[in-house]
Amino acid sequence: MAVDYTTHDGVAVITLNNPPVNGLGLSTRAGIVEGIERAQNDPAIKAIVLTGAGKAFSGGADITEFNTPKATQEPTLATVIKIVEGSAKPVIAAIHSVAMGGGLELALGAHYRVAAPGAQIALPEVKLGILPGAGGTQRLPRAIGLEAALNMIVSGAPVMSEKLADSGLFDELAQGDLAEAALAFARKVGAKEGPHPKVRDRKIEHPNAAGFIQFARNTVAAVAKNFPAPQKCIDAVEAGVQNGFDKGLAFERECFMALVQTPESHALRHAFFGERAASKIPDVPSDTPVRDISQVAVIGAGTMGGGIAMNFINAGIPVTLLETKQDALERGLATIRKNYEATVKKGKLKPEALEQRMALITPTLSYDDLKNADLIVEAVFEELGVKEQVFKRLDEVAKKGAILASNTSTLDVDKIAAFTKRPQDVVGMHFFSPANVMKLLEVVRGKETEKDVLATVMKLARKIRKTAVVSGVCDGFIGNRMIEQYIRQALFMLEEGALPAQVDRAIEKFGFAMGPFRMSDLAGNDIGWAIRKRRYQEHPDMHYSKIADRLCETGRFGQKTGGGWYDYKAGDRTAYPSKVVDDMIVAFSKETNSERRKISDEEIVERLVFALVNEGAKILEEGIASKASDIDMVYLTGYGFPLYRGGPMLYADTVGLYNVERAIRRYAARPNGDAWELAPSIAELAAKGRGFTG
Ligand code: 3H9
């Protein structure tokens, strides 16, 4: 049963009991209606308290029901709220912990609201690409005013209940026990004659509603250009302001039904569940005991090591930072300080907090100082020999049970683990640069990594606010292994007729934050060159365009050398198309007998994105990633894949695997087609009419 019903001396208490967050799925909705009716029919009941068991009042509509028959099956949430609002006996919402989305809308349908402090109050629907669809856009402005409501609806951000104490939303902020306070309140109002107040009857008062709505519209247009929901939120609020509650409500419903079908909403919901699913590892039970991590050490105080250290410090975990030379250590500390100073300047960190954070770092030159660390993250030079020295040393000094992590981005974690006598404690923690900013953390599971090590790292990732995705051991793990195929295609297309600016423009129009050539100029073309040189030795049969090597031979390493695929001016990061490079590309095509042709933007997007998809499919086949949504989370949080498309695997499903397969076969039959070896699972799923994500 998703709802409990109890009575307390003339007051009925309806308790949502649908863990984990009292989502308003069909059975919960039906249970509320049943409870209200039972209370109506019991003459001894004078008032009804509506509350939630466990860790929420309610987290809103059950998102898993969206686009299923249950979502529209009666009683819908709108019906439930109508019944609550129409109850002759007063309904009091007793709100604690979380009242979000449909949960808050339900509370707004009650006649009174009593809240505990510390509750997160939000209409976060916009973050799922929809709008509040059960009266939120109509009732919240009537409860707390147009401006505050529109801000909450368009941002989706939670506001603490105590901040809303005087907003008109709550009738009482309970200081002691919420249940007691709600019961006392219920008895008080239960003794009063009805009718009891309804939020829908309140007026929206604003000196210049039309002006404010226009202002909101302009603001949203600037920040949410690829998402339809924010504008629709404004439209729905406006409809209520202009045409009254009932018409506003009908318009809101219409917008909700349309938005819930959009690919953008589908993508955002996929990301919501993908993020949570990523933290679950199929063969590591959720109750696996974790190791205590209260002291971390980071080896290497360079850009990467410093950024990694900041993550732990920000979470209040002390870090011992090790370098081999005093000046490198000092440089590293100075960079960390500079980063925090920049945050203070932006007003996002208090000056005293800066010193507190710096005080959490213990700099050292001695491995002996690592003996108390519960977790040691190595961020030294990316070469197996260097890693060997470090891990052998760590094996000597680290305490028993300490987790030894490598930040390697390409090397074999099993080989690294084998440098120690405790491979079960070794794991990859691949942070992305800048490590203190980027959300993604690839957790690389070695063949001997213990389950509790994985469970510990996943829990810690949440603490340091990373999206952690588990990858098996392979060259490049999930993210870089896939990006390699994408870059290969980008380079082939230069040879076949495109120029860097065209490739970048096409994929940026698709929604990537930055095209492959601008990205490479930013990261440094020499980095890719070094990786390719290694590839040429390890995989001499692999067919690459040598065009990027030609560029590197001229010393054009990117922004840092004032030129790469593009030209740069001093102090200006704008990428200007380079005649020298474009001429070089055309000459290279001639030299390699590649016939240049006009390549369409559509082909550019297909070849880049399907290269990711094809490799992603192989990664799934090999079990390197355990689910397609993990791959999407890697690309959404670490590689600038457009959020509104949901990641490469969901995008492939949206296009249809039948179409993806046909395109890959087509490209495989063309020049440079040997780079396309169709992943068998694409054909298999396409034949069954299925997709990667469900
Ligand atoms: C809506 O209400 C539409 C209406 O306007 C109109 C309807 C007609 N549904 O985040 P956590 C699951 S739209 C289904 O790790 P926390 C979640 O997947 C809804 N499942 O916990 C996870 O499952 P699992 C508007 C949900 O304590 C588990 O709960 N509401 C829902 O860090 C724990 O989640 C929102 O957008 C849901 N609504 O944070 C709120 N919510 O354990 C979205 C959660 O299997 N939710 N789950 O992985 C949140 O922001 C957070 O989950 C919350 C708890 C703050 C509630």
PDB file of C-alpha atoms in Angstrom, residues 114-305:
ATOM      1  CA  VAL A 114       2.520  23.640   7.830  1.00  0.00           C
ATOM      2  CA  ALA A 115       6.214  23.137   7.078  1.00  0.00           C
ATOM      3  CA  ALA A 116       9.286  22.029   8.952  1.00  0.00           C
ATOM      4  CA  PRO A 117      12.410  24.123   8.529  1.00  0.00           C
ATOM      5  CA  GLY A 118      15.061  22.726   6.205  1.00  0.00           C
ATOM      6  CA  ALA A 119      12.623  21.385   3.624  1.00  0.00           C
ATOM      7  CA  GLN A 120      13.575  21.796  -0.020  1.00  0.00           C
ATOM      8  CA  ILE A 121      10.721  23.422  -1.883  1.00  0.00           C
ATOM      9  CA  ALA A 122      10.844  23.399  -5.677  1.00  0.00           C
ATOM     10  CA  LEU A 123       9.078  23.111  -8.971  1.00  0.00           C
ATOM     11  CA  PRO A 124      11.991  21.409 -10.765  1.00  0.00           C
ATOM     12  CA  GLU A 125       9.992  20.204 -13.789  1.00  0.00           C
ATOM     13  CA  VAL A 126      11.871  22.533 -16.128  1.00  0.00           C
ATOM     14  CA  LYS A 127      15.023  20.510 -15.428  1.00  0.00           C
ATOM     15  CA  LEU A 128      13.213  17.533 -16.918  1.00  0.00           C
ATOM     16  CA  GLY A 129      12.186  19.508 -19.992  1.00  0.00           C
ATOM     17  CA  ILE A 130       8.565  19.898 -18.895  1.00  0.00           C
ATOM     18  CA  LEU A 131       6.594  22.384 -16.842  1.00  0.00           C
ATOM     19  CA  PRO A 132       4.614  21.929 -13.644  1.00  0.00           C
ATOM     20  CA  GLY A 133       1.554  20.179 -15.028  1.00  0.00           C
ATOM     21  CA  ALA A 134      -0.743  19.959 -12.047  1.00  0.00           C
ATOM     22  CA  GLY A 135      -1.450  23.598 -11.381  1.00  0.00           C
ATOM     23  CA  GLY A 136       1.990  24.756 -10.245  1.00  0.00           C
ATOM     24  CA  THR A 137       2.218  27.556 -12.784  1.00  0.00           C
ATOM     25  CA  GLN A 138      -1.160  28.829 -11.600  1.00  0.00           C
ATOM     26  CA  ARG A 139      -1.117  28.302  -7.863  1.00  0.00           C
ATOM     27  CA  LEU A 140       2.466  29.197  -6.975  1.00  0.00           C
ATOM     28  CA  PRO A 141       2.205  32.790  -8.331  1.00  0.00           C
ATOM     29  CA  ARG A 142      -1.016  33.132  -6.338  1.00  0.00           C
ATOM     30  CA  ALA A 143       0.712  31.826  -3.220  1.00  0.00           C
ATOM     31  CA  ILE A 144       4.028  33.686  -3.258  1.00  0.00           C
ATOM     32  CA  GLY A 145       3.685  36.367  -5.915  1.00  0.00           C
ATOM     33  CA  LEU A 146       4.514  36.530  -9.578  1.00  0.00           C
ATOM     34  CA  GLU A 147       8.229  37.296  -9.428  1.00  0.00           C
ATOM     35  CA  ALA A 148       9.266  34.780  -6.789  1.00  0.00           C
ATOM     36  CA  ALA A 149       7.114  32.085  -8.394  1.00  0.00           C
ATOM     37  CA  LEU A 150       8.349  32.660 -11.906  1.00  0.00           C
ATOM     38  CA  ASN A 151      11.929  32.548 -10.681  1.00  0.00           C
ATOM     39  CA  MET A 152      11.313  29.204  -9.012  1.00  0.00           C
ATOM     40  CA  ILE A 153       9.437  27.767 -11.983  1.00  0.00           C
ATOM     41  CA  VAL A 154      11.922  28.853 -14.632  1.00  0.00           C
ATOM     42  CA  SER A 155      15.050  27.911 -12.650  1.00  0.00           C
ATOM     43  CA  GLY A 156      13.669  24.762 -11.041  1.00  0.00           C
ATOM     44  CA  ALA A 157      15.974  25.528  -8.118  1.00  0.00           C
ATOM     45  CA  PRO A 158      15.002  24.483  -4.583  1.00  0.00           C
ATOM     46  CA  VAL A 159      14.356  27.105  -1.913  1.00  0.00           C
ATOM     47  CA  MET A 160      14.596  26.256   1.766  1.00  0.00           C
ATOM     48  CA  SER A 161      11.281  26.344   3.613  1.00  0.00           C
ATOM     49  CA  GLU A 162      12.531  28.837   6.193  1.00  0.00           C
ATOM     50  CA  LYS A 163      13.338  31.277   3.400  1.00  0.00           C
ATOM     51  CA  LEU A 164       9.711  31.047   2.328  1.00  0.00           C
ATOM     52  CA  ALA A 165       8.395  31.544   5.884  1.00  0.00           C
ATOM     53  CA  ASP A 166       6.839  34.939   5.098  1.00  0.00           C
ATOM     54  CA  SER A 167       6.069  34.300   1.452  1.00  0.00           C
ATOM     55  CA  GLY A 168       2.420  33.376   1.824  1.00  0.00           C
ATOM     56  CA  LEU A 169       3.103  29.735   1.031  1.00  0.00           C
ATOM     57  CA  PHE A 170       2.966  28.411   4.574  1.00  0.00           C
ATOM     58  CA  ASP A 171       0.480  29.048   7.317  1.00  0.00           C
ATOM     59  CA  GLU A 172       2.964  27.961   9.932  1.00  0.00           C
ATOM     60  CA  LEU A 173       6.627  27.033  10.139  1.00  0.00           C
ATOM     61  CA  ALA A 174       6.763  24.320  12.783  1.00  0.00           C
ATOM     62  CA  GLN A 175       9.498  24.832  15.305  1.00  0.00           C
ATOM     63  CA  GLY A 176       9.246  21.526  17.118  1.00  0.00           C
ATOM     64  CA  ASP A 177       7.860  18.204  15.960  1.00  0.00           C
ATOM     65  CA  LEU A 178       6.116  18.610  12.589  1.00  0.00           C
ATOM     66  CA  ALA A 179       3.511  15.915  13.157  1.00  0.00           C
ATOM     67  CA  GLU A 180       2.500  17.462  16.486  1.00  0.00           C
ATOM     68  CA  ALA A 181       2.371  20.941  15.001  1.00  0.00           C
ATOM     69  CA  ALA A 182       0.292  19.767  12.049  1.00  0.00           C
ATOM     70  CA  LEU A 183      -2.149  17.919  14.309  1.00  0.00           C
ATOM     71  CA  ALA A 184      -2.551  20.945  16.558  1.00  0.00           C
ATOM     72  CA  PHE A 185      -3.068  23.165  13.535  1.00  0.00           C
ATOM     73  CA  ALA A 186      -5.598  20.707  12.113  1.00  0.00           C
ATOM     74  CA  ARG A 187      -7.608  20.673  15.317  1.00  0.00           C
ATOM     75  CA  LYS A 188      -7.665  24.465  15.336  1.00  0.00           C
ATOM     76  CA  VAL A 189      -8.907  24.828  11.754  1.00  0.00           C
ATOM     77  CA  GLY A 190     -11.110  21.755  12.028  1.00  0.00           C
ATOM     78  CA  ALA A 191     -13.138  23.573  14.656  1.00  0.00           C
ATOM     79  CA  LYS A 192     -13.776  26.462  12.270  1.00  0.00           C
ATOM     80  CA  GLU A 193     -16.662  26.741   9.875  1.00  0.00           C
ATOM     81  CA  GLY A 194     -15.846  26.249   6.199  1.00  0.00           C
ATOM     82  CA  PRO A 195     -15.371  27.020   3.469  1.00  0.00           C
ATOM     83  CA  HIS A 196     -11.630  26.834   3.895  1.00  0.00           C
ATOM     84  CA  PRO A 197      -9.267  28.972   1.829  1.00  0.00           C
ATOM     85  CA  LYS A 198      -8.064  27.863  -1.582  1.00  0.00           C
ATOM     86  CA  VAL A 199      -4.923  29.153  -3.212  1.00  0.00           C
ATOM     87  CA  ARG A 200      -6.747  29.277  -6.553  1.00  0.00           C
ATOM     88  CA  ASP A 201      -8.992  32.039  -5.204  1.00  0.00           C
ATOM     89  CA  ARG A 202      -6.100  34.354  -4.397  1.00  0.00           C
ATOM     90  CA  LYS A 203      -5.233  37.185  -6.773  1.00  0.00           C
ATOM     91  CA  ILE A 204      -1.925  37.716  -8.551  1.00  0.00           C
ATOM     92  CA  GLU A 205      -0.951  41.261  -7.751  1.00  0.00           C
ATOM     93  CA  HIS A 206       1.912  42.938  -9.545  1.00  0.00           C
ATOM     94  CA  PRO A 207       2.358  46.588 -10.571  1.00  0.00           C
ATOM     95  CA  ASN A 208       3.669  45.629 -14.007  1.00  0.00           C
ATOM     96  CA  ALA A 209       3.023  41.963 -14.662  1.00  0.00           C
ATOM     97  CA  ALA A 210       3.373  42.270 -18.435  1.00  0.00           C
ATOM     98  CA  GLY A 211       6.734  44.054 -18.083  1.00  0.00           C
ATOM     99  CA  PHE A 212       8.093  41.458 -15.689  1.00  0.00           C
ATOM    100  CA  ILE A 213       6.947  38.591 -17.890  1.00  0.00           C
ATOM    101  CA  GLN A 214       8.689  40.169 -20.882  1.00  0.00           C
ATOM    102  CA  PHE A 215      11.851  40.585 -18.821  1.00  0.00           C
ATOM    103  CA  ALA A 216      11.699  36.896 -17.846  1.00  0.00           C
ATOM    104  CA  ARG A 217      11.168  35.924 -21.464  1.00  0.00           C
ATOM    105  CA  ASN A 218      14.263  37.825 -22.583  1.00  0.00           C
ATOM    106  CA  THR A 219      16.391  36.337 -19.820  1.00  0.00           C
ATOM    107  CA  VAL A 220      15.310  32.814 -20.644  1.00  0.00           C
ATOM    108  CA  ALA A 221      15.851  33.274 -24.378  1.00  0.00           C
ATOM    109  CA  ALA A 222      19.476  34.044 -23.701  1.00  0.00           C
ATOM    110  CA  VAL A 223      20.201  31.000 -21.568  1.00  0.00           C
ATOM    111  CA  ALA A 224      17.925  28.207 -22.753  1.00  0.00           C
ATOM    112  CA  LYS A 225      17.949  28.383 -26.511  1.00  0.00           C
ATOM    113  CA  ASN A 226      17.756  24.664 -27.177  1.00  0.00           C
ATOM    114  CA  PHE A 227      15.096  23.907 -24.622  1.00  0.00           C
ATOM    115  CA  PRO A 228      11.424  24.694 -25.216  1.00  0.00           C
ATOM    116  CA  ALA A 229      10.282  24.228 -21.597  1.00  0.00           C
ATOM    117  CA  PRO A 230      11.412  27.504 -19.970  1.00  0.00           C
ATOM    118  CA  GLN A 231       9.480  29.639 -22.467  1.00  0.00           C
ATOM    119  CA  LYS A 232       6.440  27.438 -22.004  1.00  0.00           C
ATOM    120  CA  CYS A 233       6.656  27.957 -18.229  1.00  0.00           C
ATOM    121  CA  ILE A 234       6.425  31.683 -18.836  1.00  0.00           C
ATOM    122  CA  ASP A 235       3.590  31.267 -21.326  1.00  0.00           C
ATOM    123  CA  ALA A 236       1.608  29.248 -18.808  1.00  0.00           C
ATOM    124  CA  VAL A 237       2.115  31.742 -15.978  1.00  0.00           C
ATOM    125  CA  GLU A 238       1.166  34.545 -18.344  1.00  0.00           C
ATOM    126  CA  ALA A 239      -1.979  32.708 -19.401  1.00  0.00           C
ATOM    127  CA  GLY A 240      -3.104  32.611 -15.776  1.00  0.00           C
ATOM    128  CA  VAL A 241      -2.301  36.278 -15.230  1.00  0.00           C
ATOM    129  CA  GLN A 242      -4.200  37.345 -18.338  1.00  0.00           C
ATOM    130  CA  ASN A 243      -7.082  34.908 -18.498  1.00  0.00           C
ATOM    131  CA  GLY A 244      -7.667  33.714 -14.966  1.00  0.00           C
ATOM    132  CA  PHE A 245      -7.106  30.463 -13.109  1.00  0.00           C
ATOM    133  CA  ASP A 246      -9.207  27.989 -15.092  1.00  0.00           C
ATOM    134  CA  LYS A 247      -8.003  29.044 -18.517  1.00  0.00           C
ATOM    135  CA  GLY A 248      -4.446  29.174 -17.223  1.00  0.00           C
ATOM    136  CA  LEU A 249      -4.809  25.665 -15.854  1.00  0.00           C
ATOM    137  CA  ALA A 250      -6.136  24.318 -19.150  1.00  0.00           C
ATOM    138  CA  PHE A 251      -3.292  25.963 -21.051  1.00  0.00           C
ATOM    139  CA  GLU A 252      -0.722  24.589 -18.601  1.00  0.00           C
ATOM    140  CA  ARG A 253      -2.097  21.069 -19.158  1.00  0.00           C
ATOM    141  CA  GLU A 254      -1.865  21.455 -22.909  1.00  0.00           C
ATOM    142  CA  CYS A 255       1.773  22.606 -22.664  1.00  0.00           C
ATOM    143  CA  PHE A 256       2.626  19.761 -20.292  1.00  0.00           C
ATOM    144  CA  MET A 257       1.204  17.110 -22.621  1.00  0.00           C
ATOM    145  CA  ALA A 258       3.170  18.542 -25.539  1.00  0.00           C
ATOM    146  CA  LEU A 259       6.457  18.974 -23.672  1.00  0.00           C
ATOM    147  CA  VAL A 260       6.495  15.504 -22.164  1.00  0.00           C
ATOM    148  CA  GLN A 261       6.683  14.107 -25.711  1.00  0.00           C
ATOM    149  CA  THR A 262       9.623  16.230 -26.843  1.00  0.00           C
ATOM    150  CA  PRO A 263      13.062  14.712 -27.479  1.00  0.00           C
ATOM    151  CA  GLU A 264      14.522  17.372 -25.165  1.00  0.00           C
ATOM    152  CA  SER A 265      12.425  16.176 -22.236  1.00  0.00           C
ATOM    153  CA  HIS A 266      13.219  12.586 -23.058  1.00  0.00           C
ATOM    154  CA  ALA A 267      16.928  13.471 -23.068  1.00  0.00           C
ATOM    155  CA  LEU A 268      16.779  15.270 -19.739  1.00  0.00           C
ATOM    156  CA  ARG A 269      14.914  12.418 -18.068  1.00  0.00           C
ATOM    157  CA  HIS A 270      17.417   9.980 -19.529  1.00  0.00           C
ATOM    158  CA  ALA A 271      20.199  12.061 -17.979  1.00  0.00           C
ATOM    159  CA  PHE A 272      18.387  12.227 -14.624  1.00  0.00           C
ATOM    160  CA  PHE A 273      18.058   8.461 -14.371  1.00  0.00           C
ATOM    161  CA  GLY A 274      21.405   7.892 -16.112  1.00  0.00           C
ATOM    162  CA  GLU A 275      23.220   9.828 -13.436  1.00  0.00           C
ATOM    163  CA  ARG A 276      21.635   7.769 -10.676  1.00  0.00           C
ATOM    164  CA  ALA A 277      22.031   4.493 -12.553  1.00  0.00           C
ATOM    165  CA  ALA A 278      25.730   5.180 -13.118  1.00  0.00           C
ATOM    166  CA  SER A 279      26.385   4.895  -9.398  1.00  0.00           C
ATOM    167  CA  LYS A 280      25.009   1.351  -9.382  1.00  0.00           C
ATOM    168  CA  ILE A 281      27.365  -1.428 -10.419  1.00  0.00           C
ATOM    169  CA  PRO A 282      25.557  -4.636 -11.417  1.00  0.00           C
ATOM    170  CA  ASP A 283      27.623  -7.042  -9.311  1.00  0.00           C
ATOM    171  CA  VAL A 284      28.370  -4.697  -6.410  1.00  0.00           C
ATOM    172  CA  PRO A 285      25.386  -4.773  -4.032  1.00  0.00           C
ATOM    173  CA  SER A 286      24.251  -1.405  -2.713  1.00  0.00           C
ATOM    174  CA  ASP A 287      24.878  -2.533   0.873  1.00  0.00           C
ATOM    175  CA  THR A 288      28.560  -3.358   0.229  1.00  0.00           C
ATOM    176  CA  PRO A 289      30.468  -1.932   3.221  1.00  0.00           C
ATOM    177  CA  VAL A 290      32.686   0.988   2.306  1.00  0.00           C
ATOM    178  CA  ARG A 291      36.109   1.964   3.604  1.00  0.00           C
ATOM    179  CA  ASP A 292      36.461   5.120   5.633  1.00  0.00           C
ATOM    180  CA  ILE A 293      38.069   7.970   3.693  1.00  0.00           C
ATOM    181  CA  SER A 294      38.990  10.809   5.992  1.00  0.00           C
ATOM    182  CA  GLN A 295      42.497  11.541   4.772  1.00  0.00           C
ATOM    183  CA  VAL A 296      43.551  11.723   1.125  1.00  0.00           C
ATOM    184  CA  ALA A 297      46.939  12.104  -0.522  1.00  0.00           C
ATOM    185  CA  VAL A 298      47.576  13.342  -4.052  1.00  0.00           C
ATOM    186  CA  ILE A 299      50.834  12.680  -5.835  1.00  0.00           C
ATOM    187  CA  GLY A 300      51.802  15.396  -8.249  1.00  0.00           C
ATOM    188  CA  ALA A 301      50.968  19.079  -7.773  1.00  0.00           C
ATOM    189  CA  GLY A 302      50.689  19.930 -11.463  1.00  0.00           C
ATOM    190  CA  THR A 303      47.498  21.170 -13.099  1.00  0.00           C
ATOM    191  CA  MET A 304      45.847  17.796 -12.731  1.00  0.00           C
ATOM    192  CA  GLY A 305      47.050  16.934  -9.227  1.00  0.00           C
TER     193      GLY A 305
END
